[in-house]
Amino acid sequence: MPITTAEIKGLARECGFELAGIASAGPSSDFDRFSNWREKGFAAEMGYLTDRRGDLRADPRNLLPSAQSIVCVGKLYNTSHPHTADLNDTKRGWISRYAWGEDYHEVLRQSLEMLVSRIAETHTEPFDWKICVDTAPLLERSCARAAGLGWIGKNTCLINQQQGSWFFLGELLLSIPLLPDAPPPDRCGTCTRCIDACPTSAIVPDGAGGWTLDSRACISYLTIEKRGDIDKEFTEKISSHVFGCDICQDVCPWNSRAPMTADNRFEPLWFAPPLADLAELTEGDFRHKFKRSPVRRAKHSGFMRNTAIAIKNSELCR
Ligand code: B12
Ligand code: SF4
Ligand code: SF4
């Protein structure tokens, strides 16, 4: 029997995804936005966005030529621990919420593999599939919006009316034709809290009446992706952030009553670690301590650079 959109969404929930929707696997109508963003230099030094891997984002069929549908899923990672602003202790390093627990790439991939097996139990015809989580050249937020998972906020995050924005995205490309969902309305309205709160003014006009993110100024980019020295104009504004930044989501009213994840794999492995302890981490300690964590992405050298900046900004140096 061919599987239906409703059955797939039900299975996705059974596999641990709070959000699920379907988009068609055609050329991306947002690719021009992406190209303009790159041309303005907003991708900074993220070569995987600016070289030919970036161009593959024009059409999901570059990843699976037989793709007809994209199952887009969202998995909550919010836990009950305090927001950055509530942590009134500059002697501790701030790791952003998405990196507190186990590496989401692996967590979402496992659940999506389970989803493929469950689909195959109902859909008895052979089908092609491909799993994407973050690293594939796919405009994930565009797909998720098209699949009805949320709207793109001024902070550029995908926001869901009930769930807020503390969730990861993943996709399952399928050669099965499915009825697509429709995007929800934009619910930012006249709010500008994220723009006003961003310490580095990284949320900038996109030139077409909306807002976009200049990665060159974003603390998330600077502390995770940027290699080498960080420009002096940003070092004080980085304050206690040692990996990533959540400010533009912490202040978002749609996150004020955001639900918590039931998945304990996203509970902090090392919550707000003392900067003095971080300063002592050898390369071996770093690899061991963050073995299963997204923090590995910064590499030991980047993480120690961030720690040194946070120490300079802290009361340890006053
Ligand atoms: C590169 C990257 C970054 C860069 C650049 C971020 C950015 N805003 O572009 C940096 C390192 C700064 C970053 C930071 C973060 N990231 Co990141 N990142 C990515 C990655 C790999 C590519 C994003 C990209 O293509 N950017 C280019 C811009 C132009 O694309 P975009 O912002 O997605 O916008 C597109 C659409 O949203 C759409 N669009 C935008 N505005 C509008 C408006 C309208 C009206 C319409 C119709 C469409 C539309 O068109 C754009 C072009 O296609 C994605 C995974 C992926 N493969 O997509 C994860 C991803 C976006 N990141 C994610 C996360 C969790 C984060 C952080 C929260 C981590 C942290 N705490 O530090 C921060 C959030 C910072 C922020 N405010 O965006 C999640 C977002 C989940 C969500 N709910 O939105 C993703 C999807 C990873 C995942 N699989 O879960 N990230
Ligand atoms: S993640 Fe931080 S630095 Fe980047 S746009 Fe949001 S508030 Fe600004
Ligand atoms: S803080 Fe306000 S403007 Fe920014 S994303 Fe949230 S609702 Fe939209």
mmCIF file of C-alpha atoms and ligand atoms in Angstrom, residues 153-155 159 188 191-194 252-254, ligand 3:
data_model
loop_
_atom_site.group_PDB
_atom_site.id
_atom_site.type_symbol
_atom_site.label_atom_id
_atom_site.label_comp_id
_atom_site.label_asym_id
_atom_site.label_seq_id
_atom_site.Cartn_x
_atom_site.Cartn_y
_atom_site.Cartn_z
ATOM 1 C CA GLY A 153 11.817 35.036 12.478
ATOM 2 C CA LYS A 154 13.748 38.304 12.263
ATOM 3 C CA ASN A 155 16.473 36.490 14.202
ATOM 4 C CA ILE A 159 9.867 29.529 14.952
ATOM 5 C CA CYS A 188 6.940 38.442 14.353
ATOM 6 C CA CYS A 191 8.499 43.033 17.556
ATOM 7 C CA THR A 192 12.230 43.860 17.334
ATOM 8 C CA ARG A 193 13.474 42.329 20.617
ATOM 9 C CA CYS A 194 16.107 40.086 18.975
ATOM 10 C CA CYS A 252 12.045 35.980 21.762
ATOM 11 C CA PRO A 253 8.502 36.058 23.206
ATOM 12 C CA TRP A 254 7.683 32.813 21.370
HETATM 13 S S1 SF4 B 3 12.277 38.386 19.097
HETATM 14 FE FE1 SF4 B 3 10.478 39.240 18.074
HETATM 15 S S2 SF4 B 3 11.223 39.891 16.031
HETATM 16 FE FE2 SF4 B 3 12.772 38.511 16.912
HETATM 17 S S3 SF4 B 3 12.249 36.512 16.103
HETATM 18 FE FE3 SF4 B 3 11.200 36.672 18.099
HETATM 19 S S4 SF4 B 3 9.136 37.504 17.604
HETATM 20 FE FE4 SF4 B 3 10.439 37.787 15.787
#
